[in-house]
Coordinates of C-alpha atoms in Angstrom, one line a residue:
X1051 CA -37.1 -10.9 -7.8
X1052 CA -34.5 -13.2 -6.9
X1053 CA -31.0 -11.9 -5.3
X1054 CA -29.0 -13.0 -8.9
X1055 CA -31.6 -11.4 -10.4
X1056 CA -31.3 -8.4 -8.4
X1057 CA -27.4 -8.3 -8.6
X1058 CA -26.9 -8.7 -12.5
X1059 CA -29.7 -5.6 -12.9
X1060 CA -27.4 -3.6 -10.6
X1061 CA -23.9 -4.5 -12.4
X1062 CA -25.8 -3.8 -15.5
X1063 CA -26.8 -0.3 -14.6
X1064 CA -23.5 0.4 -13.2
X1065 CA -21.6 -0.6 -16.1
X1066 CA -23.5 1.6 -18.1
X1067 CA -23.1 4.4 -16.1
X1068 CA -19.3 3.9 -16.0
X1069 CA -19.3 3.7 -19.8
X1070 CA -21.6 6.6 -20.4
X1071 CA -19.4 8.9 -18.1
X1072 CA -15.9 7.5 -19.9
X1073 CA -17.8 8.8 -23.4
X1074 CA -18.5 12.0 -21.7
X1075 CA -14.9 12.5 -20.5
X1076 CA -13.9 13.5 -23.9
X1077 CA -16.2 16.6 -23.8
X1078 CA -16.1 17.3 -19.7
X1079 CA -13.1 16.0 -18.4
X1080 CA -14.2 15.7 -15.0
X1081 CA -16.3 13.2 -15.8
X1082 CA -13.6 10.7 -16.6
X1083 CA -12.9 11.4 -12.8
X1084 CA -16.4 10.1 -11.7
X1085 CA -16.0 7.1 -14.1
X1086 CA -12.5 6.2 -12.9
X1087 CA -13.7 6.5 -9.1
X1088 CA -16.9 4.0 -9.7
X1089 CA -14.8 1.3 -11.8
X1090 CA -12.0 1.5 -9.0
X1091 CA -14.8 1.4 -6.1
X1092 CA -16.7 -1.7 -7.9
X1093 CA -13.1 -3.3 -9.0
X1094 CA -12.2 -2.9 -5.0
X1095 CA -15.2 -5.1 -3.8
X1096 CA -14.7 -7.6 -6.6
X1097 CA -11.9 -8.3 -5.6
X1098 CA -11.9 -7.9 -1.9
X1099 CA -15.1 -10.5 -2.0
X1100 CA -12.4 -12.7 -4.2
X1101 CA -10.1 -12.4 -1.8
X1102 CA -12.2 -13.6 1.0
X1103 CA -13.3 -16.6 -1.2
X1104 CA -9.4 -17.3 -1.6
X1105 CA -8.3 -17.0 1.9
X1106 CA -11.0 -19.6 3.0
X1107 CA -9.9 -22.0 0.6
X1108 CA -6.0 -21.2 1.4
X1109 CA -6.6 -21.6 5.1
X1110 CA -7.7 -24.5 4.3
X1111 CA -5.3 -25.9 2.5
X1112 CA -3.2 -24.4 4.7
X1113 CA -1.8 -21.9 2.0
X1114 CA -3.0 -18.8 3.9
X1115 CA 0.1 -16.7 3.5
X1116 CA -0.1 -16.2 -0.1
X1117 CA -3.8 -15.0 0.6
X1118 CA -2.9 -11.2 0.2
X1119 CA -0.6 -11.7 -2.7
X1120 CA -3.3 -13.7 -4.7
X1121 CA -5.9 -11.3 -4.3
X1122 CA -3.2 -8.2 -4.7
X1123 CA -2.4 -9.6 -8.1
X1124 CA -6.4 -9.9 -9.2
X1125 CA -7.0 -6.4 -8.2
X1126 CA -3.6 -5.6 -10.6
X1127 CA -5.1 -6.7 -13.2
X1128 CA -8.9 -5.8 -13.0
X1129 CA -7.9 -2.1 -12.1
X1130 CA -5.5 -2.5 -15.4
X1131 CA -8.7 -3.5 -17.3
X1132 CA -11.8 -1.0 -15.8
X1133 CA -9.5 2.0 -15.1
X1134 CA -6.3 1.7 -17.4
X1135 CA -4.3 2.6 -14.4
X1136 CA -1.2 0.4 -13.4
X1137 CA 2.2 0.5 -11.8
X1138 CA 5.3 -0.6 -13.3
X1139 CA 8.0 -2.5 -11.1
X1140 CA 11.7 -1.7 -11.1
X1141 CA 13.5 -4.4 -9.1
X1142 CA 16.6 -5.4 -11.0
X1143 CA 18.0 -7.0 -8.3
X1144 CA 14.8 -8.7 -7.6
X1145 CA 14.7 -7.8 -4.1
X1146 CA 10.6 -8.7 -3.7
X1147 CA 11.3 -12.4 -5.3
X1148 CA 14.5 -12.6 -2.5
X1149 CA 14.4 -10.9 0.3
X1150 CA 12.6 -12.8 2.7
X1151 CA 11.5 -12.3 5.6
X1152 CA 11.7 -8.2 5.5
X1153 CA 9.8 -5.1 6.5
X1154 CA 9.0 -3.2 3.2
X1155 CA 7.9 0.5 3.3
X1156 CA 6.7 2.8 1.0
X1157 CA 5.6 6.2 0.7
X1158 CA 1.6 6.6 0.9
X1159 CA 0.1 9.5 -1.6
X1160 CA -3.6 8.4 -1.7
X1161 CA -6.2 5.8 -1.9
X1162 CA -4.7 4.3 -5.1
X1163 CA -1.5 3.2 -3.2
X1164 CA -3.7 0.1 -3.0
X1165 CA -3.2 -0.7 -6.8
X1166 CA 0.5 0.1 -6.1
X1167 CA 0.5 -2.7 -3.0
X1168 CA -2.1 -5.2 -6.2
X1169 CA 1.1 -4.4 -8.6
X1170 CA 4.4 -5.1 -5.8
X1171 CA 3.0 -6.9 -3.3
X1172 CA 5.5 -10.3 -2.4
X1173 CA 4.9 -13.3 -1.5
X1174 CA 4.5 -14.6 1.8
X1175 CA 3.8 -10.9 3.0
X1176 CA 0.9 -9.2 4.7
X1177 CA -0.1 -5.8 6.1
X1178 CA -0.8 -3.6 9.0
X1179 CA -4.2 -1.6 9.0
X1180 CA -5.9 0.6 11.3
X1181 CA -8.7 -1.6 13.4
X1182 CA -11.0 0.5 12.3
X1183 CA -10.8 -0.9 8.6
X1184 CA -11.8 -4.3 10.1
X1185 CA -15.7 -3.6 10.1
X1186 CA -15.9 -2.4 6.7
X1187 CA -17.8 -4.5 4.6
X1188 CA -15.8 -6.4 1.7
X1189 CA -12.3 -5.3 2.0
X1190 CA -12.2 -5.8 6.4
X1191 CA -13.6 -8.5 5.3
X1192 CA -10.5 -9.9 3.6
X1193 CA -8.5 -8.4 5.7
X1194 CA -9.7 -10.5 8.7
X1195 CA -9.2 -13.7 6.9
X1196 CA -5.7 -13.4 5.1
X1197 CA -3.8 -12.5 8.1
X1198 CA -3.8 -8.7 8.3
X1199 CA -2.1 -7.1 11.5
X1200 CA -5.0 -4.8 12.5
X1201 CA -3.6 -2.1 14.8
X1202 CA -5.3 -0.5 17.4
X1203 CA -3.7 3.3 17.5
X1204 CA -6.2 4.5 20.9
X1205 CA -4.6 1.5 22.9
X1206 CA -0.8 1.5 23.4
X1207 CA -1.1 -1.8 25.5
X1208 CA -2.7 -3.3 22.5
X1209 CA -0.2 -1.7 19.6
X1210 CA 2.4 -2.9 21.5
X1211 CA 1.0 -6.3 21.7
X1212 CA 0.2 -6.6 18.0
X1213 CA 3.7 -5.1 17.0
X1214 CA 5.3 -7.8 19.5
X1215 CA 3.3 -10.7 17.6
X1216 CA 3.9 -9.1 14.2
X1217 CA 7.9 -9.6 14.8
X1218 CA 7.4 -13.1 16.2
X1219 CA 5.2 -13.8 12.9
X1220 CA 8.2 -12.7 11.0
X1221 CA 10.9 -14.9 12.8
X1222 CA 8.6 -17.9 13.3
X1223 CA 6.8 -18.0 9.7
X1224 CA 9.4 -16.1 8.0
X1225 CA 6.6 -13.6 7.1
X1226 CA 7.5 -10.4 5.8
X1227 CA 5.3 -7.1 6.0
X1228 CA 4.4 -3.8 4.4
X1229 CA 3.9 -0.5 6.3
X1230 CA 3.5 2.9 5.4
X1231 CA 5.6 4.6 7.7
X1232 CA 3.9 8.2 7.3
X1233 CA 1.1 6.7 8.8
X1234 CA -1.1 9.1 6.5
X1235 CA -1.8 9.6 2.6
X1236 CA -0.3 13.0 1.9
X1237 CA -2.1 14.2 -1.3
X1238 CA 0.5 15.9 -2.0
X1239 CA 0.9 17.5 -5.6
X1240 CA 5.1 17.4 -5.1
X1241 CA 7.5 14.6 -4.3
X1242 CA 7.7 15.5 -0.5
X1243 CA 7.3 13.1 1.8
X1244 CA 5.5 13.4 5.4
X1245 CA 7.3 13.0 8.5
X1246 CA 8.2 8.9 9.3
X1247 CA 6.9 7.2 12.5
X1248 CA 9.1 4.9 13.9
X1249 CA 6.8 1.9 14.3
X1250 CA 8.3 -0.2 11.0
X1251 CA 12.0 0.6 12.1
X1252 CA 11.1 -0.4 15.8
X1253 CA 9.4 -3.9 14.3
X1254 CA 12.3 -4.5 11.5
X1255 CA 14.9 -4.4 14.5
X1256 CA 12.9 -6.1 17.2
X1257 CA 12.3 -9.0 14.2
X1258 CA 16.0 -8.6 12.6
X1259 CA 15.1 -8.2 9.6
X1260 CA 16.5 -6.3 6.7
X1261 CA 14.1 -3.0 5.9
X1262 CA 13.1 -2.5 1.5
X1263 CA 12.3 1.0 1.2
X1264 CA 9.8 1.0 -2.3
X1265 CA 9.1 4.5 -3.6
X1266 CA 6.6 5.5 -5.7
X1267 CA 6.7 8.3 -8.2
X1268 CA 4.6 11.4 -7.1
X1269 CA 1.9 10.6 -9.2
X1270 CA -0.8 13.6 -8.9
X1271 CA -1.0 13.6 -13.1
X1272 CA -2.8 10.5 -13.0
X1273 CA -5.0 11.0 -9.5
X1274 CA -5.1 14.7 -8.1
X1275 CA -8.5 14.4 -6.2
X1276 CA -8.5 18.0 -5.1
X1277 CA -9.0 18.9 -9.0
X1278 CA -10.9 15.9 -9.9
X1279 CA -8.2 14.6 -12.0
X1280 CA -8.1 10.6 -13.0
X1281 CA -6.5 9.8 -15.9
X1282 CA -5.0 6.2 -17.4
X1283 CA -2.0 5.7 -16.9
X1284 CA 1.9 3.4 -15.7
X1285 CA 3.1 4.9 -12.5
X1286 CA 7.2 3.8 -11.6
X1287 CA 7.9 2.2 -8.5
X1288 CA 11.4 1.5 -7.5
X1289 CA 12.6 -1.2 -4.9
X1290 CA 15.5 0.0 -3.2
X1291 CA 18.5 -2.2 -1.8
X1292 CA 17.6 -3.8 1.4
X1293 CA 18.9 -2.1 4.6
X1294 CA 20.5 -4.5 7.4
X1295 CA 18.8 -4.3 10.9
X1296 CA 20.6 -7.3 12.9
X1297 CA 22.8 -5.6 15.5
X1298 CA 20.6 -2.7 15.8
X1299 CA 19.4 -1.5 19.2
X1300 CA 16.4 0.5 20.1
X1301 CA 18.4 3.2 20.6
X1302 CA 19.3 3.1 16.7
X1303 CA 16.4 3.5 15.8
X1304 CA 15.7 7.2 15.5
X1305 CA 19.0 7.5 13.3
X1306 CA 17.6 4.5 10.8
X1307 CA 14.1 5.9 10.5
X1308 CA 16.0 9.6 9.7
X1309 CA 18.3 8.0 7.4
X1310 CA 15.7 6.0 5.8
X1311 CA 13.5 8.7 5.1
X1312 CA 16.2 10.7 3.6
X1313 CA 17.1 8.1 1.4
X1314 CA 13.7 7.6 -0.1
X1315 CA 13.5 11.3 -0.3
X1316 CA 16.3 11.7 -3.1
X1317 CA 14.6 8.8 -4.9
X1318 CA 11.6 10.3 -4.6
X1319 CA 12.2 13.5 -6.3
X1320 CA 14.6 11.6 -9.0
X1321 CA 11.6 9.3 -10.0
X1322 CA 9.2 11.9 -10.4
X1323 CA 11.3 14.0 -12.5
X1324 CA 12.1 11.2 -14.8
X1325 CA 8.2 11.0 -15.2
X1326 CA 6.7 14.2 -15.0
X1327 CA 9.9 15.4 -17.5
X1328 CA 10.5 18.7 -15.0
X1329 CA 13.1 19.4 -12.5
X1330 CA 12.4 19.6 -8.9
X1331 CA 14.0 20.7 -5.9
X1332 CA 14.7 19.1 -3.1
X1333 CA 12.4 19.7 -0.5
X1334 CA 12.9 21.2 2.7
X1335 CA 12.8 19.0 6.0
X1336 CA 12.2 20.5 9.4
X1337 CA 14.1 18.7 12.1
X1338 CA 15.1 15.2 11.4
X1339 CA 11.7 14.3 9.6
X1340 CA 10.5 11.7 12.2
X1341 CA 8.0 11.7 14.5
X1342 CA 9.0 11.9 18.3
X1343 CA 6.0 11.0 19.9
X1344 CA 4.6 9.0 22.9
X1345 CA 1.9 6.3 23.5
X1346 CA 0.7 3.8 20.3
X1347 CA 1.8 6.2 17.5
X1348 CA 5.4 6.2 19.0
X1349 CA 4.9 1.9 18.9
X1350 CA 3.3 1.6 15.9
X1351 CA 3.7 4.1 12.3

């Protein structure tokens, strides 16, 4: 049997599977969890595999930094199609079309903060990854070829390195980025953010560049993995005013990471009660919410 052969047998069973677990959902809704979770899986590598393809052909033609954006905006509308999941945009000001170069940042809740990045993602932008992510099949893949900053967290000669060339990147190619400065998903049930590490704000005022917080709506009534919820559904995602880095010191940094987070904080709660149509407090912060730490973690997020 030839390897077509052996591919289209494969899609064909899996398609029917997803289907057959989608009818099912209306009797045991936990099945529309499973189906969800194989059409984002197989939606993923289609689309990473695309993306690969793409950056090739970009490189190329020199095009490369619109590799990620390309490929963001496939997986947007695949994900849209197999999962009826999708995030709405809310830049008035049109900050991603603008603003250029930047650091953007944005809360990270779980593994679908990828569709968010497939719905948002600029222009002329790439991302930072753990090196870890670089060996998995498909989507390191991709990574690899459209220009991701791969960091290496064990090695704070080597974080410190790849941070360095990330902010030259940004001055010499005018190349903006996107980090998660938790540095973690939270799977959190509550608009509450997880402490920030400092590694964006130290980048953004290394590179002097302006930092655009993007905040997500807690969005655990569409994906709550811990009760095998996965529902259809258009998740908010505001772009906040850009905040100015140029005159900022090192020493600065600590207060713009605190005042940062606290900023996203308010939005955060305010965005998730507009959707969820229930009020929430405020949550508590100990300390200053930022990280104090030593070594790569300090360097990097």
């Amino acid at each position: 049997m030839s390897f077509f052969s052996t591919l289209s047998y494969f899609l064909g069973g899996y398609t029917a599977l997803v289907i057959a677990l989608y009818m099912l959902s209306a009797v045991v809704p936990a099945a529309g969890f499973a189906a969800r979770s194989l059409a984002a899986y197989i939606s993923l590598i289609i689309c990473a595999t695309y993306g690969a393809i793409a950056s090739i052909i970009l490189r190329i033609l020199g095009r490369e930094q619109i590799a990620q954006w390309t490929t963001a905006r496939a997986f947007k509308y695949v994900m849209a199609l197999t999962t009826g999941v999708t995030f709405e945009i809310i830049d008035p000001k049109r900050h991603l079309e603008t603003v250029r170069p930047a650091v953007f940042i944005g809360n990270h809740q779980t593994e679908l903060d990828v569709l968010m990045l497939g719905c948002m993602f600029p222009k002329y932008c790439s991302v930072t990854a753990k090196k870890a992510l670089k060996n998995v099949p498909f989507l390191g893949w991709f990574m690899s070829l459209s220009g991701t900053i791969f960091i290496d967290r064990k090695n704070s000669k080597d974080a410190r390195q790849a941070m360095s060339g990330a902010a030259n990147e940004i001055q010499k190619r005018k190349q903006s980025v996107f980090i998660f400065p938790e540095g973690t998903r939270s799977y959190s049930k509550e608009p509450e953010l997880l402490p920030f590490k400092k590694g964006a704000f130290h980048l953004a005022v290394q590179a002097g560049v302006p930092i655009v917080p993007v905040v997500v709506a807690n969005y655990s009534h569409v994906l709550y993995i811990k009760g095998l919820v996965f529902k259809s559904g258009k998740i908010p995602v505001k772009v906040l005013d850009p905040i100015p880095t140029k005159g900022l010191k090192a020493e600065d940094v600590d207060e713009l990471t605190r005042s940062t987070r606290e900023l996203m904080q308010k939005e955060y709660v305010a965005l998730t009660q507009k959707v969820q149509n229930r009020p929430i407090a405020m949550p508590a912060t100990s300390a200053d919410g930022v990280v104090h730490a030593s070594g790569a973690d300090a360097t990097l997020s």
